[in-house]
Tab-separated table of C-alpha atoms in Angstrom:
chain	number	residue	atom	x	y	z
A	3	MET	CA	25.147	-5.605	22.581
A	4	ALA	CA	28.704	-4.245	23.278
A	5	GLN	CA	28.801	-2.061	26.685
A	6	THR	CA	30.557	1.106	25.871
A	7	PHE	CA	32.275	2.448	28.847
A	8	GLY	CA	33.957	5.409	27.104
A	9	ALA	CA	30.774	7.699	27.415
A	10	ILE	CA	31.504	8.019	31.126
A	11	SER	CA	32.484	11.500	31.664
A	12	PRO	CA	35.737	12.401	33.708
A	13	VAL	CA	35.469	12.786	37.450
A	14	PRO	CA	36.431	15.887	39.111
A	15	THR	CA	38.560	15.728	42.312
A	16	GLY	CA	36.938	17.173	45.396
A	17	GLU	CA	38.882	20.523	45.091
A	18	GLU	CA	38.218	20.597	41.551
A	19	LEU	CA	34.300	20.000	42.141
A	20	VAL	CA	34.506	23.014	44.817
A	21	ASN	CA	36.137	25.270	42.381
A	22	ILE	CA	34.231	24.819	39.508
A	23	VAL	CA	31.171	25.200	41.643
A	24	LEU	CA	32.039	28.541	43.412
A	25	SER	CA	33.580	29.797	39.930
A	26	TYR	CA	30.326	29.029	38.337
A	27	THR	CA	28.282	30.555	41.331
A	28	GLN	CA	29.970	33.878	40.904
A	29	ARG	CA	29.671	34.144	37.274
A	30	LYS	CA	26.186	33.454	37.213
A	31	ALA	CA	24.695	35.216	40.288
A	32	PRO	CA	24.827	39.051	41.050
A	33	THR	CA	27.808	40.234	42.516
A	34	GLU	CA	27.031	43.762	44.276
A	35	VAL	CA	24.420	44.259	46.952
A	36	HIS	CA	24.313	47.520	49.294
A	37	ALA	CA	23.085	48.302	53.117
A	38	ASN	CA	20.476	50.553	51.713
A	39	PHE	CA	18.543	47.649	49.797
A	40	GLN	CA	15.270	46.572	50.955
A	41	ILE	CA	15.631	43.606	53.331
A	42	GLN	CA	13.647	41.337	50.993
A	43	ARG	CA	16.181	42.170	48.125
A	44	ILE	CA	19.030	41.538	50.247
A	45	ARG	CA	17.678	38.377	51.363
A	46	ASN	CA	17.267	37.125	47.715
A	47	PHE	CA	20.504	38.373	46.442
A	48	TYR	CA	21.978	35.538	49.271
A	49	MET	CA	19.391	33.046	48.625
A	50	ARG	CA	19.812	32.751	45.122
A	51	LYS	CA	23.698	32.142	45.312
A	52	VAL	CA	22.554	29.349	48.356
A	53	LYS	CA	20.232	28.191	45.725
A	54	LEU	CA	22.377	28.176	42.647
A	55	ALA	CA	25.532	26.326	44.164
A	56	GLN	CA	23.352	23.644	45.391
A	57	GLN	CA	21.837	23.073	42.099
A	58	VAL	CA	25.478	23.052	40.333
A	59	PHE	CA	26.880	20.543	43.029
A	60	HIS	CA	23.612	18.309	42.765
A	61	LYS	CA	23.850	18.385	38.823
A	62	LYS	CA	27.579	17.569	38.894
A	63	MET	CA	27.337	14.552	41.061
A	64	SER	CA	23.970	13.284	39.780
A	65	ASP	CA	25.856	12.937	36.442
A	66	ILE	CA	28.420	11.220	38.127
A	67	VAL	CA	26.519	8.632	39.851
A	68	ASP	CA	23.898	8.300	36.902
A	69	LYS	CA	26.604	7.306	34.225
A	70	PHE	CA	28.543	4.678	35.961
A	71	PRO	CA	27.268	1.388	35.406
A	72	ARG	CA	25.165	-0.273	37.697
A	73	LEU	CA	26.366	-3.871	38.512
A	74	ASP	CA	22.470	-5.379	38.863
A	75	ASP	CA	21.624	-3.917	35.418
A	76	ILE	CA	24.492	-4.948	33.016
A	77	HIS	CA	25.529	-8.142	31.948
A	78	PRO	CA	26.844	-10.621	34.512
A	79	PHE	CA	30.273	-10.807	32.750
A	80	PHE	CA	30.596	-7.052	33.123
A	81	ALA	CA	29.250	-7.304	36.772
A	82	ASP	CA	31.925	-10.008	37.698
A	83	LEU	CA	34.949	-8.154	35.629
A	84	LEU	CA	34.204	-5.010	37.566
A	85	ASN	CA	34.500	-7.027	40.611
A	86	VAL	CA	37.764	-8.860	40.025
A	87	LEU	CA	39.373	-5.458	38.844
A	88	TYR	CA	37.981	-3.127	41.560
A	89	ASP	CA	36.230	-4.752	44.125
A	90	LYS	CA	32.467	-4.655	44.146
A	91	ASP	CA	31.983	-3.610	47.621
A	92	HIS	CA	34.300	-0.416	47.156
A	93	TYR	CA	32.995	0.667	44.079
A	94	LYS	CA	29.144	0.388	45.236
A	95	LEU	CA	30.674	2.428	48.522
A	96	ALA	CA	32.183	5.135	46.613
A	97	LEU	CA	28.760	5.476	44.524
A	98	GLY	CA	26.914	5.682	47.730
A	99	GLN	CA	29.075	7.811	49.548
A	100	ILE	CA	28.264	10.598	46.268
A	101	ASN	CA	24.788	9.579	46.251
A	102	MET	CA	24.274	10.348	50.120
A	103	GLY	CA	26.456	13.725	49.580
A	104	ARG	CA	23.837	15.359	46.912
A	105	HIS	CA	21.084	14.675	49.361
A	106	LEU	CA	23.230	15.890	52.284
A	107	LEU	CA	23.750	19.105	50.418
A	108	SER	CA	20.046	19.365	49.542
A	109	ASN	CA	19.459	19.497	52.720
A	110	ILE	CA	21.684	21.976	54.142
A	111	ALA	CA	20.586	24.409	51.102
A	112	LYS	CA	17.014	23.680	52.217
A	113	ASP	CA	17.951	24.542	56.256
A	114	TYR	CA	19.561	27.781	55.151
A	115	LEU	CA	17.339	29.012	53.103
A	116	LYS	CA	14.829	28.735	55.886
A	117	MET	CA	17.351	31.165	58.030
A	118	LEU	CA	17.853	33.304	55.145
A	119	LYS	CA	14.079	34.332	54.817
A	120	HIS	CA	14.326	35.374	58.483
A	121	ALA	CA	17.259	37.598	58.210
A	122	ASP	CA	17.150	40.720	59.312
A	123	SER	CA	20.422	42.695	58.009
A	124	LEU	CA	22.833	42.325	55.472
A	125	TYR	CA	25.484	41.090	57.810
A	126	LYS	CA	23.664	38.250	59.153
A	127	ALA	CA	22.310	37.390	55.215
A	128	LYS	CA	26.003	37.425	54.318
A	129	GLN	CA	27.250	35.294	57.470
A	130	LEU	CA	24.336	32.735	56.459
A	131	LYS	CA	25.476	32.319	53.133
A	132	ARG	CA	29.048	31.903	53.918
A	133	ALA	CA	27.902	28.973	56.596
A	134	ALA	CA	26.246	27.134	53.906
A	135	LEU	CA	28.505	27.360	51.039
A	136	GLY	CA	31.481	26.777	53.504
A	137	ARG	CA	29.326	23.336	54.925
A	138	MET	CA	28.433	22.213	51.296
A	139	CYS	CA	32.384	22.704	50.371
A	140	THR	CA	33.400	20.668	53.626
A	141	LEU	CA	30.994	17.973	52.759
A	142	VAL	CA	32.681	17.551	49.173
A	143	LYS	CA	35.829	17.475	50.473
A	144	LYS	CA	35.241	14.779	52.964
A	145	ILE	CA	34.323	12.194	50.174
A	146	LYS	CA	37.234	13.351	47.968
A	147	HIS	CA	38.648	9.640	48.012
A	148	SER	CA	35.476	8.836	46.260
A	149	PHE	CA	35.981	10.968	43.703
A	150	THR	CA	39.517	9.815	43.027
A	151	PHE	CA	38.322	6.058	43.268
A	152	LEU	CA	35.994	6.621	40.889
A	153	GLU	CA	38.201	8.859	38.227
A	154	ASN	CA	40.614	5.828	38.352
A	155	VAL	CA	38.090	3.276	37.861
A	156	ARG	CA	36.757	5.220	34.778
A	157	GLN	CA	39.972	5.432	32.951
A	158	HIS	CA	40.469	1.826	33.522
A	159	LEU	CA	37.299	1.032	32.158
A	160	SER	CA	37.531	3.436	29.037
A	161	ARG	CA	40.877	1.337	28.090
A	162	LEU	CA	39.045	-2.073	28.401
A	163	PRO	CA	38.324	-3.536	25.220
A	164	SER	CA	34.575	-3.238	23.284
A	165	ILE	CA	33.499	-6.861	24.097
A	166	ASN	CA	29.939	-8.020	23.110
A	167	PRO	CA	29.055	-10.869	25.378
A	168	THR	CA	26.319	-12.130	22.939
A	169	THR	CA	27.876	-12.457	19.847
A	170	ARG	CA	29.705	-14.573	18.044
A	171	THR	CA	33.087	-15.258	20.344
A	172	LEU	CA	36.296	-17.714	20.251
A	173	ILE	CA	37.905	-17.737	23.690
A	174	VAL	CA	41.772	-18.598	23.620
A	175	CYS	CA	43.005	-20.119	27.186
A	176	GLY	CA	45.603	-22.185	28.728
A	177	TYR	CA	48.917	-21.778	30.490
A	178	PRO	CA	51.273	-19.014	30.216
A	179	ASN	CA	53.673	-18.739	27.092
A	180	VAL	CA	51.703	-21.925	24.912
A	181	GLY	CA	51.209	-19.762	21.924
A	182	LYS	CA	47.748	-18.029	22.580
A	183	SER	CA	48.741	-14.531	21.525
A	184	SER	CA	50.652	-15.702	18.427
A	185	PHE	CA	47.489	-17.822	17.290
A	186	VAL	CA	45.329	-14.570	17.762
A	187	ASN	CA	47.794	-12.503	15.792
A	188	LYS	CA	47.792	-15.092	12.960
A	189	ILE	CA	43.892	-14.985	12.537
A	190	THR	CA	43.251	-11.072	13.497
A	191	HIS	CA	44.941	-7.829	13.556
A	192	ALA	CA	45.249	-7.173	17.081
A	193	ASN	CA	48.789	-7.018	17.126
A	194	VAL	CA	49.188	-8.894	20.236
A	195	ASP	CA	52.292	-8.630	22.135
A	196	VAL	CA	54.407	-11.906	22.143
A	197	GLN	CA	57.250	-12.113	24.475
A	198	PRO	CA	59.327	-15.202	25.393
A	199	TYR	CA	58.458	-14.793	28.981
A	200	ALA	CA	55.347	-15.743	30.830
A	201	PHE	CA	52.296	-13.619	31.528
A	202	THR	CA	52.905	-10.968	28.758
A	203	THR	CA	48.868	-10.668	28.268
A	204	LYS	CA	48.237	-9.075	31.625
A	205	SER	CA	44.430	-8.611	30.654
A	206	LEU	CA	41.633	-9.424	28.388
A	207	LEU	CA	42.451	-8.254	24.482
A	208	LEU	CA	39.955	-8.553	21.812
A	209	GLY	CA	40.461	-9.173	18.182
A	210	HIS	CA	38.139	-9.748	14.781
A	211	THR	CA	38.126	-11.786	12.601
A	212	ASP	CA	35.506	-12.911	9.562
A	213	TYR	CA	34.025	-16.421	8.892
A	214	LYS	CA	30.986	-17.099	6.342
A	215	TYR	CA	30.849	-13.266	6.102
A	216	ASN	CA	30.217	-12.820	9.536
A	217	SER	CA	32.358	-10.969	12.321
A	218	TRP	CA	33.864	-13.121	15.112
A	219	GLN	CA	35.401	-11.818	18.263
A	220	VAL	CA	38.680	-13.706	19.175
A	221	MET	CA	39.458	-13.129	23.088
A	222	ASP	CA	43.296	-13.792	23.834
A	223	THR	CA	42.946	-14.151	27.627
A	224	PRO	CA	46.122	-13.887	30.673
A	225	GLY	CA	47.801	-17.354	31.260
A	226	ILE	CA	46.025	-19.482	34.034
A	227	LEU	CA	48.165	-21.345	36.572
A	228	ASP	CA	46.791	-24.678	38.328
A	229	HIS	CA	46.216	-23.812	41.425
A	230	ALA	CA	43.110	-23.272	43.977
A	231	LEU	CA	40.721	-20.402	42.832
A	232	GLU	CA	41.032	-18.502	45.970
A	233	GLU	CA	44.852	-18.409	45.423
A	234	ARG	CA	44.440	-16.703	41.847
A	235	ASN	CA	45.065	-13.259	41.072
A	236	THR	CA	43.213	-10.581	39.302
A	237	ILE	CA	44.941	-11.355	35.941
A	238	GLU	CA	44.098	-14.779	36.357
A	239	MET	CA	40.533	-14.134	37.500
A	240	GLN	CA	40.052	-12.530	34.246
A	241	SER	CA	40.108	-15.183	32.137
A	242	ILE	CA	38.175	-17.354	34.598
A	243	THR	CA	35.325	-14.719	34.160
A	244	ALA	CA	35.393	-15.070	30.556
A	245	LEU	CA	35.314	-18.814	30.675
A	246	ALA	CA	32.328	-18.395	32.920
A	247	HIS	CA	29.743	-15.913	31.523
A	248	LEU	CA	30.682	-15.988	27.800
A	249	GLN	CA	28.990	-18.680	25.490
A	250	ALA	CA	31.641	-19.184	23.037
A	251	SER	CA	34.080	-21.664	21.418
A	252	ILE	CA	36.834	-22.790	23.743
A	253	LEU	CA	40.297	-22.763	22.540
A	254	TYR	CA	42.212	-24.646	25.297
A	255	PHE	CA	46.090	-24.913	24.032
A	256	ILE	CA	48.424	-27.284	25.207
A	257	ASP	CA	52.291	-27.041	24.393
A	258	ILE	CA	53.578	-30.865	24.338
A	259	SER	CA	56.925	-29.816	23.522
A	260	GLY	CA	57.334	-28.680	27.111
A	261	THR	CA	59.209	-25.198	25.761
A	262	CYS	CA	56.628	-23.107	27.688
A	263	GLY	CA	58.206	-24.171	31.087
A	264	TYR	CA	55.141	-26.168	32.071
A	265	THR	CA	54.787	-30.193	31.577
A	266	LEU	CA	51.973	-31.911	30.129
A	267	GLU	CA	50.962	-33.226	33.531
A	268	GLN	CA	50.519	-29.425	34.909
A	269	GLN	CA	48.772	-28.540	31.769
A	270	VAL	CA	46.238	-31.637	31.789
A	271	SER	CA	45.796	-31.002	35.593
A	272	LEU	CA	44.645	-27.557	34.935
A	273	PHE	CA	42.063	-28.615	32.379
A	274	SER	CA	40.684	-30.857	34.745
A	275	HIS	CA	39.855	-28.214	37.446
A	276	ILE	CA	38.497	-25.681	34.869
A	277	LYS	CA	36.433	-28.349	33.154
A	278	PRO	CA	33.187	-27.467	34.907
A	279	LEU	CA	33.417	-23.867	32.915
A	280	PHE	CA	33.519	-25.560	29.625
A	281	ALA	CA	30.047	-27.704	30.142
A	282	GLY	CA	27.843	-26.791	27.198
A	283	LYS	CA	30.483	-25.034	25.020
A	284	PRO	CA	32.174	-26.282	21.729
A	285	LEU	CA	35.827	-27.204	22.905
A	286	ILE	CA	38.966	-27.078	20.904
A	287	VAL	CA	42.087	-28.937	22.455
A	288	VAL	CA	44.743	-27.390	20.261
A	289	LEU	CA	48.348	-28.712	20.435
A	290	SER	CA	50.782	-26.128	19.607
A	291	LYS	CA	53.980	-25.932	18.652
A	292	SER	CA	53.730	-29.057	16.406
A	293	ASP	CA	56.756	-28.002	14.436
A	294	LEU	CA	58.606	-28.940	17.508
A	295	ARG	CA	56.783	-31.904	18.762
A	296	VAL	CA	53.682	-34.084	17.810
A	297	LYS	CA	51.307	-36.109	19.810
A	298	SER	CA	52.749	-39.635	18.241
A	299	ASP	CA	56.187	-38.294	19.575
A	300	LEU	CA	54.845	-38.503	23.222
A	301	GLU	CA	55.773	-41.330	25.426
A	302	PRO	CA	53.140	-44.098	25.962
A	303	GLU	CA	52.543	-43.131	29.576
A	304	SER	CA	52.049	-39.388	28.513
A	305	GLN	CA	49.663	-40.425	25.811
A	306	GLU	CA	47.535	-42.471	28.106
A	307	LEU	CA	47.542	-39.527	30.325
A	308	PHE	CA	46.194	-37.295	27.958
A	309	ASP	CA	43.677	-39.810	26.600
A	310	ARG	CA	42.352	-40.316	30.019
A	311	SER	CA	42.105	-36.653	31.325
A	312	ILE	CA	41.072	-35.312	28.326
A	313	LEU	CA	39.486	-37.383	25.666
A	314	ARG	CA	37.938	-39.561	27.928
A	315	ASN	CA	36.814	-36.600	30.164
A	316	VAL	CA	34.583	-34.616	27.972
A	317	PRO	CA	32.598	-31.964	29.924
A	318	ALA	CA	28.780	-32.252	30.054
A	319	GLY	CA	27.003	-30.893	26.755
A	320	SER	CA	30.067	-30.628	25.246
A	321	THR	CA	31.877	-31.611	22.065
A	322	ILE	CA	35.866	-31.687	21.861
A	323	ASP	CA	38.184	-31.565	19.148
A	324	VAL	CA	41.772	-32.278	19.127
A	325	ILE	CA	43.956	-30.473	16.627
A	326	GLU	CA	48.021	-29.999	16.053
A	327	MET	CA	48.726	-26.839	15.188
A	328	SER	CA	52.062	-24.441	14.753
A	329	CYS	CA	52.095	-20.786	14.145
A	330	SER	CA	55.416	-20.851	12.897
A	331	ASN	CA	54.943	-22.404	9.578
A	332	ASP	CA	51.200	-21.834	9.813
A	333	GLU	CA	50.025	-25.420	9.703
A	334	GLY	CA	46.812	-26.277	11.369
A	335	VAL	CA	46.084	-22.328	12.067
A	336	ASN	CA	42.851	-22.409	9.740
A	337	LYS	CA	41.838	-25.770	10.493
A	338	VAL	CA	41.520	-24.687	14.190
A	339	LYS	CA	39.513	-21.211	13.273
A	340	GLU	CA	37.193	-23.057	11.020
A	341	GLN	CA	36.374	-26.123	13.270
A	342	ALA	CA	36.210	-23.793	15.918
A	343	CYS	CA	33.400	-21.685	14.023
A	344	GLU	CA	31.774	-24.592	12.341
A	345	ARG	CA	31.253	-26.120	16.389
A	346	LEU	CA	30.003	-22.477	17.478
A	347	LEU	CA	27.581	-22.322	15.069
A	348	ALA	CA	26.253	-25.619	14.888
A	349	LEU	CA	25.550	-24.895	18.592
A	350	ARG	CA	23.671	-21.726	18.121
A	351	GLU	CA	21.606	-23.054	15.170
A	352	SER	CA	20.237	-25.793	17.596
A	353	VAL	CA	19.646	-23.482	20.656
A	354	THR	CA	17.868	-21.461	18.196
A	355	MET	CA	15.667	-24.509	16.758
A	356	SER	CA	14.893	-25.961	20.349
A	357	SER	CA	13.731	-22.532	21.275
A	358	LYS	CA	10.080	-22.444	21.381
A	359	LYS	CA	9.787	-18.664	20.673
A	360	SER	CA	8.437	-18.986	16.947
A	361	ASP	CA	5.678	-21.455	18.169
A	362	ASP	CA	4.528	-19.227	20.914
A	363	ILE	CA	4.110	-16.432	18.422
A	364	LEU	CA	2.237	-18.585	15.781
A	365	SER	CA	0.147	-19.807	18.310
A	366	HIS	CA	-1.094	-16.190	18.989
A	367	LEU	CA	-1.842	-15.682	15.195
A	368	HIS	CA	-5.064	-16.414	13.289
A	369	VAL	CA	-4.586	-16.865	9.227
A	370	ALA	CA	-8.728	-15.801	8.056
A	371	ILE	CA	-9.386	-17.687	4.684
A	372	PRO	CA	-12.898	-16.477	3.544
A	373	LYS	CA	-15.180	-19.253	2.168
A	374	VAL	CA	-17.271	-19.328	-0.919
A	375	VAL	CA	-21.194	-19.323	0.092
A	376	HIS	CA	-22.535	-19.694	-3.192
A	377	PRO	CA	-20.121	-21.241	-6.001
A	378	GLY	CA	-20.736	-19.969	-9.585
A	379	HIS	CA	-22.575	-16.830	-8.469
A	380	GLY	CA	-22.368	-14.303	-10.662
A	381	PRO	CA	-23.132	-10.591	-10.787
A	382	ILE	CA	-26.430	-9.638	-10.082
A	383	ILE	CA	-27.393	-6.492	-13.270
A	384	PRO	CA	-30.483	-4.669	-13.440
A	385	GLU	CA	-32.474	-5.594	-16.529
A	386	SER	CA	-32.398	-2.039	-17.664
A	387	VAL	CA	-28.850	-2.141	-17.702
A	388	LEU	CA	-28.406	-5.065	-19.626
A	389	LYS	CA	-31.044	-3.760	-22.500
A	390	LYS	CA	-29.128	-0.863	-22.887
A	391	ARG	CA	-25.846	-2.820	-23.193
A	392	ARG	CA	-27.580	-4.651	-25.975
A	393	GLN	CA	-28.508	-1.897	-27.591
A	394	LEU	CA	-24.948	-0.378	-27.733
A	395	ASN	CA	-23.570	-3.428	-28.635
A	396	ASN	CA	-25.903	-3.993	-31.854
A	397	ALA	CA	-25.177	-0.463	-32.889
A	398	MET	CA	-21.532	-1.240	-32.996
A	399	LEU	CA	-22.040	-4.237	-34.740
A	400	LYS	CA	-24.403	-2.327	-36.939
A	401	ASP	CA	-21.869	0.137	-38.033
A	402	ASP	CA	-18.858	-2.312	-38.288
A	403	GLU	CA	-20.789	-4.257	-41.109
A	404	GLU	CA	-21.595	-0.836	-43.042
A	405	ASP	CA	-18.043	-0.169	-42.822
A	406	ILE	CA	-17.179	-3.843	-44.408
A	407	ASP	CA	-19.909	-3.511	-46.795
A	408	ILE	CA	-18.345	0.014	-48.148
A	409	ASP	CA	-14.857	-1.829	-48.849
A	410	LEU	CA	-16.242	-4.598	-50.384
A	411	GLU	CA	-17.776	-2.482	-52.912
A	412	LEU	CA	-14.561	-0.304	-53.636
A	413	ASP	CA	-12.607	-3.476	-54.063
A	414	GLN	CA	-14.614	-4.508	-56.441
A	415	LYS	CA	-14.852	-1.412	-58.000
A	416	LEU	CA	-11.157	-1.165	-57.732
A	417	GLY	CA	-10.493	-4.909	-58.646
A	418	SER	CA	-10.681	-7.716	-56.523
A	419	ASN	CA	-8.481	-10.187	-58.280
A	420	ASN	CA	-5.362	-9.289	-56.616
A	421	SER	CA	-3.905	-11.271	-53.714
A	422	SER	CA	-3.852	-8.277	-50.995
A	423	ASN	CA	-7.407	-7.619	-51.519
A	424	GLN	CA	-8.338	-11.050	-51.033
A	425	GLN	CA	-6.347	-11.226	-48.035
A	426	LYS	CA	-8.082	-8.147	-46.773
A	427	ASN	CA	-11.566	-9.117	-47.148
A	428	LYS	CA	-10.494	-12.605	-45.152
A	429	LYS	CA	-9.387	-10.724	-42.499
A	430	ARG	CA	-12.208	-8.450	-42.084
A	431	GLU	CA	-14.704	-11.654	-42.163
A	432	LEU	CA	-12.252	-13.013	-39.310
A	433	GLU	CA	-12.612	-9.764	-37.547
A	434	ARG	CA	-16.106	-9.904	-37.610
A	435	GLU	CA	-16.652	-13.534	-36.865
A	436	LYS	CA	-14.782	-12.834	-33.836
A	437	PHE	CA	-16.303	-10.001	-32.623
A	438	THR	CA	-19.547	-11.819	-33.012
A	439	ARG	CA	-18.542	-14.418	-30.872
A	440	LEU	CA	-16.830	-11.950	-28.173
A	441	GLN	CA	-20.395	-10.240	-28.062
A	442	ALA	CA	-22.122	-13.742	-27.127
A	443	ASP	CA	-19.440	-14.565	-24.707
A	444	TYR	CA	-19.972	-11.159	-22.914
A	445	GLU	CA	-23.741	-11.134	-22.675
A	446	PRO	CA	-24.236	-11.744	-18.810
A	447	THR	CA	-26.942	-14.108	-17.633
A	448	ILE	CA	-29.280	-12.865	-14.833
A	449	LYS	CA	-29.753	-15.859	-12.045
A	450	GLY	CA	-32.847	-15.835	-10.120
């Protein structure tokens, strides 16, 4: 299921939160008190203001803490992506400060409510109220940087594409400027920006395509350079995160024409370094820009390097296909898409069939089939019922015979030489015989 970060409410700054709470308290609580009021009424007047301010602070800060995702409860892909983009330590620290702040606000309100219960004058009660609200506002302003940081995180999260880490996905990766975004634009309606310089794509971009009446995610990742993991920047680490956590078909793009600015040796070396991320996933090596150069045009040394480093170096549990493609004349575009989708469908089907979930369910089910104790045992009908049923059948049969005799007499008087009367007589005789047989078949037999 896709993680929806757009539902997070905007986070106010420290100053804005203070103004919201004080304004709400002023509007919702009584505003007039006089010295001639009873002391208990004065105490309740200021206690109500302090309690209301604390409740509003607690509600606003609780909404912030509860609506932001917890790294331990979300999919590992989103947890690592948050760590790459914002540093999970700063993220947890900001939420922790706000969480601690709401508890401290509750303690401040609790302490001053106790003192307000013993205030003996209007002046003293008013000063205690001012001190309570002042300490609450000061505490909120001390953690204003956490509010600002979380608002920046919220704005960035709301701009992320709605990625479903469990659905059918194609991940396009490779060096910068090798034709990844052009391919995504060909098979989806994502309209990714394509420029002739490197690192045009700076974040994960998502498009959707259809294959066999199903919707597929196509993820365009930023380009990856061939250097150590700790030297990769935030843009490259987004691609590494997607490759590490998503069970998808991997489309590794290689530009053998050299127009991308990187040699074949560099691209093959990058493949070898990130090969562990491809384990257990379908892998399609796409030789892009085939309109400029094809694999057969490579020098023997380059072909041997390609075969040795890619074709003979398949990741564990993976399948590998090499397809030439050109986005300029659409040659091979559909073939790449269909092959990647078919490979992933076959993998998902094999995983489903190998799982023993259905066997576990069937082992808990029992289908009860009743057994025949006495085969041929008919219903038991009392003799009195049978006798009454015979009398009724005989009476019906006698009435039918009388009707037939009357019809025969009328036919004889009117003339029975015509063929129609003869056919009617035959029909009556057949019905009479049929009724007699049905009566005999219907007569039940008592079995003792």
